[in-house]
XYZ file of N, CA, C and O in Angstrom:
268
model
N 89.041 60.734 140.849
C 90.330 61.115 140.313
C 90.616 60.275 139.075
O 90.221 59.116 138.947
N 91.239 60.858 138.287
C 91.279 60.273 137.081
C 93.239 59.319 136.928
O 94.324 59.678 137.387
N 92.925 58.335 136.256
C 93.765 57.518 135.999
C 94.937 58.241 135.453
O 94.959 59.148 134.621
N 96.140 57.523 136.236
C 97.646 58.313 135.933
C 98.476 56.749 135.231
O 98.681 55.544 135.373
N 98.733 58.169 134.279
C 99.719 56.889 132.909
C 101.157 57.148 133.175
O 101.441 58.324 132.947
N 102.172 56.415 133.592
C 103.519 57.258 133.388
C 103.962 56.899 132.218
O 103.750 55.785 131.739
N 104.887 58.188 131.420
C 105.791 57.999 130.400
C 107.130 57.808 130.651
O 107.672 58.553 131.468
N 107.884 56.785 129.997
C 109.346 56.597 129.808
C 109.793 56.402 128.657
O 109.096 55.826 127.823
N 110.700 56.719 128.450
C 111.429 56.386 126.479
C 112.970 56.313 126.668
O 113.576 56.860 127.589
N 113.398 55.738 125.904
C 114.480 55.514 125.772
C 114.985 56.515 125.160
O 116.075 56.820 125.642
N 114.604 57.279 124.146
C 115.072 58.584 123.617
C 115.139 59.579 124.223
O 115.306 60.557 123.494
N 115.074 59.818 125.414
C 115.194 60.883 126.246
C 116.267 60.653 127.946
O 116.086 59.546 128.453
N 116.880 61.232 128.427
C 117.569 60.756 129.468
C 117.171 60.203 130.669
O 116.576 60.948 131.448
N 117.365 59.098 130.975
C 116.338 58.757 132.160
C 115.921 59.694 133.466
O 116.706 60.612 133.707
N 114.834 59.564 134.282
C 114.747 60.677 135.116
C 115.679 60.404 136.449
O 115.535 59.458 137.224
N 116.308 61.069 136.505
C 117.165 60.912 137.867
C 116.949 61.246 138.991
O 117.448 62.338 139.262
N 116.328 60.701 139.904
C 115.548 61.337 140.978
C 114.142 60.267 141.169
O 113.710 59.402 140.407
N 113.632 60.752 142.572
C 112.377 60.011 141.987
C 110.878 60.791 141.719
O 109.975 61.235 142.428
N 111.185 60.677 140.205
C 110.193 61.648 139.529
C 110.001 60.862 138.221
O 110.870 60.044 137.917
N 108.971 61.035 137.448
C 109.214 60.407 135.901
C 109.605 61.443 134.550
O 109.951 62.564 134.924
N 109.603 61.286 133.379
C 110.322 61.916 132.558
C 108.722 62.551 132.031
O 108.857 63.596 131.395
N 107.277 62.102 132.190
C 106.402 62.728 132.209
C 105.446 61.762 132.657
O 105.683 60.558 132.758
N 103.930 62.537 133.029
C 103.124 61.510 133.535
C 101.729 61.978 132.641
O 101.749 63.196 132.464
N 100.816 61.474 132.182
C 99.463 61.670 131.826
C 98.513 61.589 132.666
O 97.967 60.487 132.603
N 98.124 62.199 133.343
C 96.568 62.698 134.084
C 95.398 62.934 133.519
O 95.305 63.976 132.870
N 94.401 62.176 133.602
C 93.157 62.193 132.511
C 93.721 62.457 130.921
O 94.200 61.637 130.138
N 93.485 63.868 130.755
C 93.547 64.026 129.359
C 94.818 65.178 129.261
O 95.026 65.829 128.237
N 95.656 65.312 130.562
C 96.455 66.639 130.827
C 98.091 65.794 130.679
O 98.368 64.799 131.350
N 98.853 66.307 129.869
C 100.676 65.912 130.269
C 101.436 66.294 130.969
O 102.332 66.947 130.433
N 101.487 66.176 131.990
C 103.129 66.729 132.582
C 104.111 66.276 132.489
O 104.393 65.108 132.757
N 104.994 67.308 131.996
C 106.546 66.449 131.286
C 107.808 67.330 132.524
O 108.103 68.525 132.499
N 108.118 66.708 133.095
C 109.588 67.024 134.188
C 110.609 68.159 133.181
O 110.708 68.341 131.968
N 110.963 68.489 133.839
C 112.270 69.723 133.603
C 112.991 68.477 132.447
O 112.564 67.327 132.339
N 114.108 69.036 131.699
C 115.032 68.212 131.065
C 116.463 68.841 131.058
O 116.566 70.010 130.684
N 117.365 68.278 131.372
C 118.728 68.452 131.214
C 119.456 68.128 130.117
O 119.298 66.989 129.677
N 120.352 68.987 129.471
C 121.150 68.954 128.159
C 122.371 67.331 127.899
O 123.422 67.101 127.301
N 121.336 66.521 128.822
C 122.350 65.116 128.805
C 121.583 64.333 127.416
O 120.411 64.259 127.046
N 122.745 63.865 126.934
C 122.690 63.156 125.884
C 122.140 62.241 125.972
O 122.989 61.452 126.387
N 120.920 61.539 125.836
C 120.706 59.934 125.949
C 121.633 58.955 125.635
O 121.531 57.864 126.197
N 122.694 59.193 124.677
C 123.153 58.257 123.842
C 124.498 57.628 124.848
O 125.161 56.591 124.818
N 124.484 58.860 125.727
C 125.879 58.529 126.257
C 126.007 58.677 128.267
O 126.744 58.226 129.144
N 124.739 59.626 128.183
C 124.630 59.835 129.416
C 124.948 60.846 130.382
O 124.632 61.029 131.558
N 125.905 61.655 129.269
C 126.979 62.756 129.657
C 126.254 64.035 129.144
O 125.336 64.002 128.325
N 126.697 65.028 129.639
C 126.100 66.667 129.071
C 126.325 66.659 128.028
O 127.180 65.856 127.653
N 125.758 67.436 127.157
C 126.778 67.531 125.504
C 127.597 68.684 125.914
O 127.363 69.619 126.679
N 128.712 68.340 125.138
C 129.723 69.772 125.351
C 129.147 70.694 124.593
O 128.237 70.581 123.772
N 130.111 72.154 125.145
C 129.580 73.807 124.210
C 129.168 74.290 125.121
O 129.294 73.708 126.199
N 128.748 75.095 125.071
C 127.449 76.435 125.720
C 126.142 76.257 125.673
O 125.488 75.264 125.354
N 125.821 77.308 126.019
C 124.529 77.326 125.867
C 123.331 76.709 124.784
O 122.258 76.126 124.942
N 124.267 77.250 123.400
C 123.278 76.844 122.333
C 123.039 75.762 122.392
O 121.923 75.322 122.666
N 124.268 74.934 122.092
C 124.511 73.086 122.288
C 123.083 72.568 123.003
O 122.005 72.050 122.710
N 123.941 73.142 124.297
C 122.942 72.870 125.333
C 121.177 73.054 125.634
O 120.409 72.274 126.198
N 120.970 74.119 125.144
C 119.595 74.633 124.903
C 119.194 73.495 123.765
O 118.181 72.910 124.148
N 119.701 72.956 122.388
C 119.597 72.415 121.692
C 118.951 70.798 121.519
O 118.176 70.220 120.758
N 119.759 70.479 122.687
C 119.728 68.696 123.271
C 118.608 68.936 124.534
O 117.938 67.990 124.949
N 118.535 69.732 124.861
C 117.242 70.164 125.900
C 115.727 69.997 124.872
O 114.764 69.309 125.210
N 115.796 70.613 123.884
C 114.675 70.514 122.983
C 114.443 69.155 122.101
O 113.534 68.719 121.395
N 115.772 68.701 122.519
C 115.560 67.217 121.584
C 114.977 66.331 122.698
O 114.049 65.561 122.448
N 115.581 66.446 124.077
C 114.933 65.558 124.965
C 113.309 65.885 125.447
O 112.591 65.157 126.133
N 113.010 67.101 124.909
C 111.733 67.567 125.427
C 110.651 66.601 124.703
O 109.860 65.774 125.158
N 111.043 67.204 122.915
C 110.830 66.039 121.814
C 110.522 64.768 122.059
O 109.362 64.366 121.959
N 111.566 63.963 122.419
C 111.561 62.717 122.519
C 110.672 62.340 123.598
O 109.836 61.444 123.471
N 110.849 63.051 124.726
C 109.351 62.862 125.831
C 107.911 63.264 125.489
O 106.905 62.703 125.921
N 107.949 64.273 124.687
C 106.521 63.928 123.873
C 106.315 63.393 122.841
O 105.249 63.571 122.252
N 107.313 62.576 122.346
C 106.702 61.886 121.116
C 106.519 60.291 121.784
O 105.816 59.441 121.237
N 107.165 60.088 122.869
C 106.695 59.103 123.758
C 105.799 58.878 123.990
O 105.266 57.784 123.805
N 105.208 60.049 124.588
C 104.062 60.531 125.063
C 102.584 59.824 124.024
O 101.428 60.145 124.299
């Protein structure tokens, strides 16, 4: 079995639960679901959907540029 790396960043919301925000398996990434919470503050961002869909792609971001 091949060596497991976990990822954490500060630019992305911590994982809540016990799970990580992504893990590296050999040469493969798995990155956890992400929620429209703000890192900066901890809280959802307000708005709808878009907002929301929006800060979802930034935290996705930030877990793979961790990565």
């Amino acid at each position: 079995m091949s060596e497991k790396l976990i990822v954490a960043t500060e630019a992305a919301p911590k994982a809540i639960g016990p799970y990580s925000q992504a893990v590296w398996a050999g040469d493969l990434l798995f990155c956890s679901g992400q929620t429209p919470i703000d890192p900066a503050t901890g809280k959802l961002v307000p708005g709808g959907v878009e907002e929301q869909t929006r800060q979802v792609i930034k935290n996705v971001t930030a877990v793979l540029e961790g990565a």
